[in-house]
Coordinates of C-alpha atoms in Angstrom, one line a residue:
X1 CA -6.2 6.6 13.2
X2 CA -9.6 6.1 14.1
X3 CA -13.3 7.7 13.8
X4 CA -14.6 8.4 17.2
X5 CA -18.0 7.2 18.0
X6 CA -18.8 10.2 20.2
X7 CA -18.5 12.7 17.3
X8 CA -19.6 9.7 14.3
X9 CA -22.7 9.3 13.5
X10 CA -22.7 5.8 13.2
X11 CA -25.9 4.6 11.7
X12 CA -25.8 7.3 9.0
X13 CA -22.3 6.6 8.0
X14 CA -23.3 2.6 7.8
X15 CA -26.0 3.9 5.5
X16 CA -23.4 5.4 3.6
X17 CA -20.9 2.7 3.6
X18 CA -24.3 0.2 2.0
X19 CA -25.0 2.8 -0.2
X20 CA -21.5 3.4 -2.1
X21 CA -20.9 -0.6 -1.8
X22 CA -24.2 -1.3 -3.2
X23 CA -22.9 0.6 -6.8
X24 CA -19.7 -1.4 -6.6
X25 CA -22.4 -4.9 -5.8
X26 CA -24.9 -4.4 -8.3
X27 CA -22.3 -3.7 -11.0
X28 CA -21.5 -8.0 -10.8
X29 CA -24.9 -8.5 -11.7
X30 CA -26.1 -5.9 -13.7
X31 CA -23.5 -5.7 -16.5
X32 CA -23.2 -9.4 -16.8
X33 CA -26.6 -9.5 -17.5
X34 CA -27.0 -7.1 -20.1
X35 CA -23.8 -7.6 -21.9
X36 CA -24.2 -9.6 -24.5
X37 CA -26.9 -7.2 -25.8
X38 CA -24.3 -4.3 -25.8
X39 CA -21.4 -6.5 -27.1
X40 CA -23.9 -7.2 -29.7
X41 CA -24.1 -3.5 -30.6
X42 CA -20.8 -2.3 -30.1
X43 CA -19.2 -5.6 -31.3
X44 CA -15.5 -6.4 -30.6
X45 CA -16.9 -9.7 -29.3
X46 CA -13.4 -10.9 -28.9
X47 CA -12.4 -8.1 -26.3
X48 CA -15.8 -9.2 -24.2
X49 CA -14.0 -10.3 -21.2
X50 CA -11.8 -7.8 -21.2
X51 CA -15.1 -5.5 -20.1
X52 CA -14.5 -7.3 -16.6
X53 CA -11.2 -7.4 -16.7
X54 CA -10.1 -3.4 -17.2
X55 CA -13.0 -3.4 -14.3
X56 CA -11.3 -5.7 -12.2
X57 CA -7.3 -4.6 -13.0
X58 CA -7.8 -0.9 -11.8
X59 CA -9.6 -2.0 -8.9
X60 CA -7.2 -4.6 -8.1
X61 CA -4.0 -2.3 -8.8
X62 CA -5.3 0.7 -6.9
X63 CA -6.9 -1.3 -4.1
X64 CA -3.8 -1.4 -2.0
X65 CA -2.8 1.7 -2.7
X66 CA -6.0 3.4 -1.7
X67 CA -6.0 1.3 1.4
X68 CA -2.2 2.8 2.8
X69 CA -3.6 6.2 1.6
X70 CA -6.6 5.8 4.2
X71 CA -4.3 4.6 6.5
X72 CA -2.0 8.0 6.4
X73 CA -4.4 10.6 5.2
X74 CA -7.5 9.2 6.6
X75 CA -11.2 7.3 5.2
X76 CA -13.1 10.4 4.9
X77 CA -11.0 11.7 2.0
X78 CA -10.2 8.7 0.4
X79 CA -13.4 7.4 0.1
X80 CA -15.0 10.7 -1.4
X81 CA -12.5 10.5 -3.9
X82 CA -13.1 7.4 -5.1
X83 CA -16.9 7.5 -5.3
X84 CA -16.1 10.6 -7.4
X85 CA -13.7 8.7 -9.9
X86 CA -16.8 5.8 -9.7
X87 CA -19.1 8.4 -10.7
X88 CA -16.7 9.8 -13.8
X89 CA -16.7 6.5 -15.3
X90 CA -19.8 5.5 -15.2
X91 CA -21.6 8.9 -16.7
X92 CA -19.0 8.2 -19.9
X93 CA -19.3 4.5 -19.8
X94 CA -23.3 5.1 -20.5
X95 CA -21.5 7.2 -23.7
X96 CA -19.6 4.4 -24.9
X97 CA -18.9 3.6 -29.2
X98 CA -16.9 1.4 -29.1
X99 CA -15.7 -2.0 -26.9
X100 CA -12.3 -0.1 -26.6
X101 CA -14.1 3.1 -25.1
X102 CA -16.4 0.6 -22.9
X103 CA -13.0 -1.1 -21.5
X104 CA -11.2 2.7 -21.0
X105 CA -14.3 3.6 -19.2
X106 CA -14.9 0.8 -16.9
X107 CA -11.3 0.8 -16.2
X108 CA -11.9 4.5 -14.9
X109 CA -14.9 2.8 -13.1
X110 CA -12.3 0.2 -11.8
X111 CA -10.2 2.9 -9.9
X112 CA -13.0 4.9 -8.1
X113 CA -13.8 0.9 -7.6
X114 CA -10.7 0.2 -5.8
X115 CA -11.1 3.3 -3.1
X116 CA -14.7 2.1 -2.3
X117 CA -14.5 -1.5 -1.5
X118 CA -11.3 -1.4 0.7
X119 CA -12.1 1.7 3.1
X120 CA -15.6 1.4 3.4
X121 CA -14.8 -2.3 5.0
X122 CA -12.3 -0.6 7.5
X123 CA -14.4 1.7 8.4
X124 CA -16.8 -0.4 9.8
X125 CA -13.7 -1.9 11.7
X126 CA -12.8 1.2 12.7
X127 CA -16.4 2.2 14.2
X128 CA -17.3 -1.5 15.2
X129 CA -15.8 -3.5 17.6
X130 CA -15.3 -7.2 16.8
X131 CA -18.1 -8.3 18.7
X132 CA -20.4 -6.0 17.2
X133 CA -19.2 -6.0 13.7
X134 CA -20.7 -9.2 12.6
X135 CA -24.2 -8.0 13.0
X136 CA -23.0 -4.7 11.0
X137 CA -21.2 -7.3 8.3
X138 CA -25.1 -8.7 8.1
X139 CA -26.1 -5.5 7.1
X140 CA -23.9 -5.4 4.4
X141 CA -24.5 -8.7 3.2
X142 CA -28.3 -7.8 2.8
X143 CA -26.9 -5.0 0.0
X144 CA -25.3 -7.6 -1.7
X145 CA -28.9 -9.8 -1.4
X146 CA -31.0 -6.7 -3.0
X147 CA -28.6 -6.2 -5.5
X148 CA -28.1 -9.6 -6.4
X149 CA -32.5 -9.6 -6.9
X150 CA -32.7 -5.8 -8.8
X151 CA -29.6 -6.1 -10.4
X152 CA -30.8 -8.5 -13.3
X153 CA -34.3 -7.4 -13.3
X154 CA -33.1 -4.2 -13.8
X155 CA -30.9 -4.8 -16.4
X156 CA -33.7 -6.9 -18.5
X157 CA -35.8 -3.7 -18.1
X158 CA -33.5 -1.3 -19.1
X159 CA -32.5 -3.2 -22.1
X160 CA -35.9 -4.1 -22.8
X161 CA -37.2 -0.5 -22.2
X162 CA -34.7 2.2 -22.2
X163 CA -30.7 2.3 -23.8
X164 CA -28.3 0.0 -21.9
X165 CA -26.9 3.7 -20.8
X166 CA -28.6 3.6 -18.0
X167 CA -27.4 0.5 -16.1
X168 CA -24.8 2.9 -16.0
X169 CA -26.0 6.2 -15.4
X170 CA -28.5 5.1 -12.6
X171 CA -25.0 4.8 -10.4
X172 CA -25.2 8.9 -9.6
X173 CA -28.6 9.9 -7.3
X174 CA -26.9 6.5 -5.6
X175 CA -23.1 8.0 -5.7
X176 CA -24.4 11.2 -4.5
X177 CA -26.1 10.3 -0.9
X178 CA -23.5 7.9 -0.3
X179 CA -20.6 11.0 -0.5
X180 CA -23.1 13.3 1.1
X181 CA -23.5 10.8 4.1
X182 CA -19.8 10.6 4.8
X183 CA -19.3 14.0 4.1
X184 CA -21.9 15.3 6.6
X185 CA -22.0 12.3 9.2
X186 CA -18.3 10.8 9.5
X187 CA -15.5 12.1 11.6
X188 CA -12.5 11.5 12.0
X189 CA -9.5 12.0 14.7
X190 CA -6.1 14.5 13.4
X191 CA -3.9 11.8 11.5
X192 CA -0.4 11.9 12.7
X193 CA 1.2 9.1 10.3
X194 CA 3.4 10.0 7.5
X195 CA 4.3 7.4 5.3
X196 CA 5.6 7.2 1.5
X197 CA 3.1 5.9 -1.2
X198 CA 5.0 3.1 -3.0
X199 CA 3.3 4.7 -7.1
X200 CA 6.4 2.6 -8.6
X201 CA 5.0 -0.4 -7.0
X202 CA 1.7 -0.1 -8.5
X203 CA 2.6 0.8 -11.8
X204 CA 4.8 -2.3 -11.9
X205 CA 1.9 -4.3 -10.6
X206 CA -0.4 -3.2 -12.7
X207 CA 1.7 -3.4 -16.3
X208 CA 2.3 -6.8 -14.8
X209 CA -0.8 -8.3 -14.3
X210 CA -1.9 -6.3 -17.8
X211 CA 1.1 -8.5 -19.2
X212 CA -0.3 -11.9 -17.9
X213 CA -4.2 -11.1 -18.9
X214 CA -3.0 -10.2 -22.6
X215 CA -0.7 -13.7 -22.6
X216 CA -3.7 -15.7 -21.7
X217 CA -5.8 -13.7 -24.0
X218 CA -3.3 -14.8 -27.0
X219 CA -2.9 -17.9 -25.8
X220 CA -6.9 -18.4 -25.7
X221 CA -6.9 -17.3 -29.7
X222 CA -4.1 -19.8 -30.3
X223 CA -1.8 -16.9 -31.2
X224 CA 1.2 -18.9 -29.7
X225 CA 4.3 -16.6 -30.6
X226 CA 2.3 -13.3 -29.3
X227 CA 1.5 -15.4 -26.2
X228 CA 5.2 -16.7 -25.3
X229 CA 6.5 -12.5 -25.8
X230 CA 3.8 -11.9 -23.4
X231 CA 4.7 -14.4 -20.9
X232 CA 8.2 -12.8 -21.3
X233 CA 7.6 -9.3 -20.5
X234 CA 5.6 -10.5 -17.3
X235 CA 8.6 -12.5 -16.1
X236 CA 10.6 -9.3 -16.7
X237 CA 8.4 -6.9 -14.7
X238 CA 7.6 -9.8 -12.0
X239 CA 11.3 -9.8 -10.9
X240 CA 11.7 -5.4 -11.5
X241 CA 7.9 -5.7 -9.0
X242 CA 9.8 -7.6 -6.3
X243 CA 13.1 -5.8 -6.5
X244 CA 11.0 -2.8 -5.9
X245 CA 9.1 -4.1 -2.9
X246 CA 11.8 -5.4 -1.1
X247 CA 13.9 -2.1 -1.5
X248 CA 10.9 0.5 -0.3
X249 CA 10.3 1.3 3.5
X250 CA 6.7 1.4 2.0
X251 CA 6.0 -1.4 -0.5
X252 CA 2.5 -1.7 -2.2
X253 CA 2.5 -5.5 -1.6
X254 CA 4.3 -6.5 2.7
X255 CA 6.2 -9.5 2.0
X256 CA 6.5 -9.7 5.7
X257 CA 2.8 -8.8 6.4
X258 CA 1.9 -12.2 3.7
X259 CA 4.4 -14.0 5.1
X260 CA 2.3 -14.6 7.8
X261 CA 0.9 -18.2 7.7
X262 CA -2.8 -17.2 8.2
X263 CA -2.8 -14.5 6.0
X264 CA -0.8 -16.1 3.2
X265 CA -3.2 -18.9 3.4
X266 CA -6.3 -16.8 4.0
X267 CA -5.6 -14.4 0.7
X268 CA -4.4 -17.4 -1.0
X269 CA -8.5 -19.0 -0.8
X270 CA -9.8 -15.4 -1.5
X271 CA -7.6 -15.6 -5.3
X272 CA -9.0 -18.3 -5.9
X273 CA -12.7 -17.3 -4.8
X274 CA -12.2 -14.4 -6.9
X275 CA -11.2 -16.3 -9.5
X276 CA -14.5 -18.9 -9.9
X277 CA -16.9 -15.9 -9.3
X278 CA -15.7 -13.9 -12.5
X279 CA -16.2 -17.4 -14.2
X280 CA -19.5 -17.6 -13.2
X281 CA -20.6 -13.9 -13.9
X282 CA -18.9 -13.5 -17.0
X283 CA -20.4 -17.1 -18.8
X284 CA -23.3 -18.4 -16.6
X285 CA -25.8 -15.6 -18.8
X286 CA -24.5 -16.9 -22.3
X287 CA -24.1 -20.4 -21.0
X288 CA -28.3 -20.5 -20.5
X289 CA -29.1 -17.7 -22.9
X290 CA -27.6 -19.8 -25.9
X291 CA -27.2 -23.0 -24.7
X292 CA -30.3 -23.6 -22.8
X293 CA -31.9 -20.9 -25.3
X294 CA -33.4 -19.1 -22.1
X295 CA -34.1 -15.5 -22.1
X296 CA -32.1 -12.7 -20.7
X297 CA -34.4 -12.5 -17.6
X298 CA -33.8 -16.2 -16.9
X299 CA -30.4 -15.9 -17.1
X300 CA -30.2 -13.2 -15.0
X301 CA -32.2 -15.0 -12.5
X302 CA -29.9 -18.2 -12.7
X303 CA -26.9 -16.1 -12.2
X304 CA -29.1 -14.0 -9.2
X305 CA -28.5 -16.9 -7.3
X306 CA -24.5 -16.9 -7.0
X307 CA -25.2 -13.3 -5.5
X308 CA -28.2 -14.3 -3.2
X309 CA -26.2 -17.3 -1.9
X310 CA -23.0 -14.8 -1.0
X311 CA -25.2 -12.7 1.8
X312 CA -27.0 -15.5 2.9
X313 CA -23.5 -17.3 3.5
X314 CA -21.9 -14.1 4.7
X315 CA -24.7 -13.5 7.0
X316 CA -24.8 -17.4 8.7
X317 CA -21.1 -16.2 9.2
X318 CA -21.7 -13.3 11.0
X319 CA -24.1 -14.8 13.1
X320 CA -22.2 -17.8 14.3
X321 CA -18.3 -17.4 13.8
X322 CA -18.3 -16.6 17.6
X323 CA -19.8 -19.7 18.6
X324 CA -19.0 -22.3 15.8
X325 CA -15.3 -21.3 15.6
X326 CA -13.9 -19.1 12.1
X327 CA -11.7 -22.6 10.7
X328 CA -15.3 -25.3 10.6
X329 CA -17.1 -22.2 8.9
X330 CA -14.2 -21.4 6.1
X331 CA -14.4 -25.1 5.9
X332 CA -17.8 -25.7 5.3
X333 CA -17.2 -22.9 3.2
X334 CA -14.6 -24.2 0.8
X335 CA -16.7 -27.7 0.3
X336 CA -19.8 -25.3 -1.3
X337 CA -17.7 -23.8 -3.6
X338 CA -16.5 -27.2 -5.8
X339 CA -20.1 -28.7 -5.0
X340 CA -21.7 -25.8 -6.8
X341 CA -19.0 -26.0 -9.6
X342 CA -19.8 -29.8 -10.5
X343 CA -23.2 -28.7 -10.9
X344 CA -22.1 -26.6 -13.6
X345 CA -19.6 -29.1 -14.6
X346 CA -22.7 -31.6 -15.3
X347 CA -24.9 -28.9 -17.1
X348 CA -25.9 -30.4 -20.6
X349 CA -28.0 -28.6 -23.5
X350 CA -31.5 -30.1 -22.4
X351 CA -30.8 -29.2 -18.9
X352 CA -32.7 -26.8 -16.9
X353 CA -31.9 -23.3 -15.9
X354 CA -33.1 -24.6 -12.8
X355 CA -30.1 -26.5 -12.0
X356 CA -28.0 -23.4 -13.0
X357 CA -29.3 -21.6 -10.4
X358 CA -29.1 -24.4 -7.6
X359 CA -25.0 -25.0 -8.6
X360 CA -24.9 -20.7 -8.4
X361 CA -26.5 -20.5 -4.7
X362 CA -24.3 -23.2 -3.4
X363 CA -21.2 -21.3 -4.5
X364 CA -22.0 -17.9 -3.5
X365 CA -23.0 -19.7 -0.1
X366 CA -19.6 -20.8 -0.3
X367 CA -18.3 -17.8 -0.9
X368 CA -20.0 -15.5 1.6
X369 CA -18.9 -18.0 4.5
X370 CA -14.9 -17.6 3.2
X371 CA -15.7 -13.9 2.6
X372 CA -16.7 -12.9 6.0
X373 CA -14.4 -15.3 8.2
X374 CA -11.6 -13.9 5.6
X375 CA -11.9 -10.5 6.5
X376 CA -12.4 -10.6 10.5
X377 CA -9.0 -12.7 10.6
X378 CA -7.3 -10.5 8.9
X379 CA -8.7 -7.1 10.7
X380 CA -8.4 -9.1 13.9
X381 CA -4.5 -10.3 12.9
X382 CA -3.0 -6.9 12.4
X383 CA -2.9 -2.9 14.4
X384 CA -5.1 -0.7 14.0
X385 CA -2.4 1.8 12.1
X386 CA -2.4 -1.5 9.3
X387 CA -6.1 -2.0 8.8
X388 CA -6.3 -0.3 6.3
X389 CA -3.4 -1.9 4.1
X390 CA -4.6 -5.6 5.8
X391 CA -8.0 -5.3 4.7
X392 CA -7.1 -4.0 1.4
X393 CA -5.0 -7.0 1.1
X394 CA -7.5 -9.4 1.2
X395 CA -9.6 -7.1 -1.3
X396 CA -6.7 -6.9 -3.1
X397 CA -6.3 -10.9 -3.2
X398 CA -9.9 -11.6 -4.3
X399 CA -10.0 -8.3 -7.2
X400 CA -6.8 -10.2 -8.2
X401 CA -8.5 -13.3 -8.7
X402 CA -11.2 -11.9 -10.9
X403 CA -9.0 -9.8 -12.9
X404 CA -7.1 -12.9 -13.6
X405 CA -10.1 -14.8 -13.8
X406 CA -12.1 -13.1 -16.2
X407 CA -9.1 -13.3 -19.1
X408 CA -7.6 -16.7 -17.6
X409 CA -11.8 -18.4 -18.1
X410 CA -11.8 -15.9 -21.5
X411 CA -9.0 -17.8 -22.4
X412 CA -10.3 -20.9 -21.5
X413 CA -13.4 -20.1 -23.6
X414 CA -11.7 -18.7 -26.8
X415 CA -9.3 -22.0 -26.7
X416 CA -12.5 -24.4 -26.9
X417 CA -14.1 -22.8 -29.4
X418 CA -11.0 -23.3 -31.5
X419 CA -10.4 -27.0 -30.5
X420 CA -14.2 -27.6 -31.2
X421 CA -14.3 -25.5 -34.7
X422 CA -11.5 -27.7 -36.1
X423 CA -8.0 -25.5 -35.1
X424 CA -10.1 -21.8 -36.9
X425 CA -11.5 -19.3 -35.4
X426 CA -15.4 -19.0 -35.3
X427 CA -16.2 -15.3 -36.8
X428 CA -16.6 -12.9 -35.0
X429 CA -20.3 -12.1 -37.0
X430 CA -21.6 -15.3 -36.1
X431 CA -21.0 -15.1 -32.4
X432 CA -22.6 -11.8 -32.7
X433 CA -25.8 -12.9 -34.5
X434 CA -25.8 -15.6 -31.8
X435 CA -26.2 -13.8 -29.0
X436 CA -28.6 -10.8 -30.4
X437 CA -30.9 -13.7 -31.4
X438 CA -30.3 -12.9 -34.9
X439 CA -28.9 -16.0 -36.8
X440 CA -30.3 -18.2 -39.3
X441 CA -32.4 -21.4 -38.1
X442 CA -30.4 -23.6 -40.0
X443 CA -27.2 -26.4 -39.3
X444 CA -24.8 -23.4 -39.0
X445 CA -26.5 -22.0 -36.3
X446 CA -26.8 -25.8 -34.5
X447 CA -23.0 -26.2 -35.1
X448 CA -22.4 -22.9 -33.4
X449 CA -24.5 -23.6 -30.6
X450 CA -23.0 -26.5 -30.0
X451 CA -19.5 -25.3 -30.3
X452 CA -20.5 -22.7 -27.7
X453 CA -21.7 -25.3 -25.4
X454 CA -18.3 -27.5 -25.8
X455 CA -16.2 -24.5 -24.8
X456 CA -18.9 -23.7 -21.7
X457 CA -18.4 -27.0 -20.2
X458 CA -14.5 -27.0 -20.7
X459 CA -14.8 -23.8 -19.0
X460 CA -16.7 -24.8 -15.9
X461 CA -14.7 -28.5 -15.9
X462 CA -11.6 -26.0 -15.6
X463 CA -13.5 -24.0 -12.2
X464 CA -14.5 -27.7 -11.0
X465 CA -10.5 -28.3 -11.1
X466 CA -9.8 -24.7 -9.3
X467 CA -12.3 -25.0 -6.8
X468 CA -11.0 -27.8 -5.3
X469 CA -8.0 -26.1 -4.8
X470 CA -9.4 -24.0 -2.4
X471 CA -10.5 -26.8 0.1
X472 CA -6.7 -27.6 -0.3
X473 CA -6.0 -24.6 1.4
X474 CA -8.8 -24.3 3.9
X475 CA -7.4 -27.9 5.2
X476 CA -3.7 -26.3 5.6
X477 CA -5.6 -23.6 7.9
X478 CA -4.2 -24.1 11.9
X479 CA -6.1 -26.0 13.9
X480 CA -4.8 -23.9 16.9
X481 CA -4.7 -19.9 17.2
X482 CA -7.8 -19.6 14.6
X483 CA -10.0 -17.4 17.2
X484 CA -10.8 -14.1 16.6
X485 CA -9.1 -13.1 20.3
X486 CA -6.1 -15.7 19.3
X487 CA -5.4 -15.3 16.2
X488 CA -1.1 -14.7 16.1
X489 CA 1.0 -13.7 13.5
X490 CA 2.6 -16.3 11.6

């Protein structure tokens, strides 16, 4: 299945593609920024993480799925329905009570999340030769550069000026072009492929990972016996999961297609990528905000950078993987990453946002250098009739990563708080009052601080730790087979 060029209007479908991806981009920035203010109204402060993580599990889950459901009914349709479902949950998340409705609401965001992402990436494949693609993958990486630079300005301004609704609601005049530029400009050859869509699988996945995140959430809180139950129903559906997969002609998850040594290793980095960039998003802004005692705008500007860095990295990549060979890039790659952690690592409570912001560019650089090189070996590693499922696969590995990220750090977080506070929690109200720039100038309010900072710096001692991990596995990468015209499955 492919579009053909003669009958695709190519540039207008690429404005498409950067137009629905830039909703999906500057939602990393945007509602990082500006949620500790609506935490602050809504409360449910303990539940924060899980705003990123209902996000991140639907889009995760339904990733996969949405990428073998391009692959037999075709982009066009796929696509338009997730931006619709992106769209739905966005209009009612600006309507949001409660921290329970925000989490239902962005997981609805999460699903039209999980069409967008995947198939707008293979349709550039599908348009773009290899040779050709990396200049397309720059234009791309400059929507994750604008949004990276509007997305916290933006949020500052609306808190500032208008109701956090609308970091929200300004996703639809965007939504809208995006589906009326695929609907108008991209066509498509008859799709001949009929295939089974493996919904057990994805259920099973999903209550799954939902299992894990709420184990590490309990376990955070110190709430060991609610913890250990939850650790036991995610063993229970892990082994139901890979019955299921290995039974289907269909499964959501190809043991054979990860078997594959550069693949395996590949979505194995991506995981872990995943994994630090939720850390940073989700606790960079309340690291300088109430650490460093920085404003929201600053904040947003130090955690800018991560998301500046990404293009900048993705777009050297594009450039050069031709000539400097994919394995030195993903490389040079996976040393940014951990370099930019210790910065964090090293962050102390006179410190300047400044250095925030330095550790942040070197680890989106990082990132946008895996990102890139990722993606074209696993495009250029499978058929065209898999692209879809391959590239969703890698998707799938780094949404994975920052659903499990976003509770695993939350967990991290909550667990410091309660070493540093003695074995108790710290209220809720406190927390609250802390963040909205409400509480008392007095010892309390120092304590707190300082509690806050202790569990911040566990926190990015623990990505320090996971970061490394990933130049683990860029070193186990082949030194032979790792061109874009050579790359074998393994």
């Amino acid at each position: 299945m492919s579009s053909t060029p003669t009958s695709t209007n190519r540039p207008m479908v690429i404005l498409a593609v950067m137009a629905s991806m830039a909703m999906v981009a500057i939602e990393a920035t945007i509602v990082a920024t500006v949620m500790p203010q609506i935490a602050s109204q809504l409360g449910g402060l303990s539940l924060y993480s899980w705003v990123f993580a209902s996000f991140l599990l639907a889009q995760t889950a339904m990733t996969v799925v949405f990428g073998k459901l391009s692959d037999i009914y075709g982009r066009k349709p796929v696509i338009l329905v997730g931006i619709a479902i992106f769209l739905i949950g966005s209009v009612a998340a600006g309507f949001a009570w409660s921290m329970p409705a925000m989490i239902a609401f962005r997981l609805i965001q999460g699903i039209g999340a999980g069409a967008i992402q995947p198939v707008s990436l293979t349709i550039v494949g599908d348009l773009y030769p290899v040779q050709e693609r990396g200049k397309v993958q720059g234009y791309l990486a400059s929507v994750w550069a604008v949004s990276a630079v509007l997305g916290p300005m933006l949020g500052a301004l609306i808190v500032t000026r208008l109701s956090w609704s609308w970091i929200f609601w300004m996703n639809v005049p965007i939504g809208l072009a995006a589906a009326a530029g695929f609907w108008i400009h991209l066509r498509e050859a008859p799709v001949t492929r009929r295939a089974s869509i493996d919904l057990p699988g994805a259920l099973l996945f999903t209550a799954g990972i939902a299992s894990l995140m709420i184990c590490l959430t309990e376990s955070g809180l110190g709430h060991t016996t609610e913890a250990w139950s939850w650790a036991g129903v995610f063993v229970v559906v892990a082994v139901l999961f890979t019955f299921q997969e290995r039974r289907v002609a269909d499964p959501m998850v190809s043991f054979e297609l990860w078997s594959r040594r550069i693949i395996a290793t590949v979505n194995g980095s991506a995981l872990l990528t995943g994994m630090a960039l939720i850390g940073v998003t989700s606790f960079l802004p309340m690291y300088v905000q109430v650490v460093l005692g920085q404003s929201p705008v600053v904040a947003g500007l130090a955690l800018t950078m991560v998301m500046l860095g990404w293009p900048i990295g993705a777009t050297i990549a594009s450039r050069s993987f031709m000539r400097v060979g994919l394995r030195r890039l993903m490389l040079i790659g996976s040393m940014l990453v951990p370099s930019g952690a210790a910065v964090f690592a090293l962050l102390h409570s006179d410190g300047s946002p400044t250095s925030a912001g330095i550790g942040s560019f070197l680890m989106g650089l990082g990132m946008g250098l895996l990102s890139l090189c990722s993606l074209i070996l696993i495009q250029e590693s499978v058929t065209m009739a898999q692209r879809g499922s391959a590239t969703a696969s890698n998707i799938f590995s780094r949404n994975l990563g920052s659903a499990l990220g976003a509770t695993f750090f939350g967990a991290v977080f909550n667990f410091g708080l309660v070493r540093h506070n003695g074995g108790i929690s710290v209220p809720e109200e406190q927390l609250r009052d802390l963040l909205q720039g409400t509480a008392a100038s007095n010892v309390g309010e120092a304590g707190l601080r300082l509690a806050v900072g202790s569990s911040l710096h566990l926190t990015f001692v623990v990505m320090l730790a996971m970061s490394g991990v990933i130049l683990a596995l860029a070193l186990l990468l082949p030194r032979q087979g790792m061109s874009v015209r050579a790359v074998e499955a393994r």
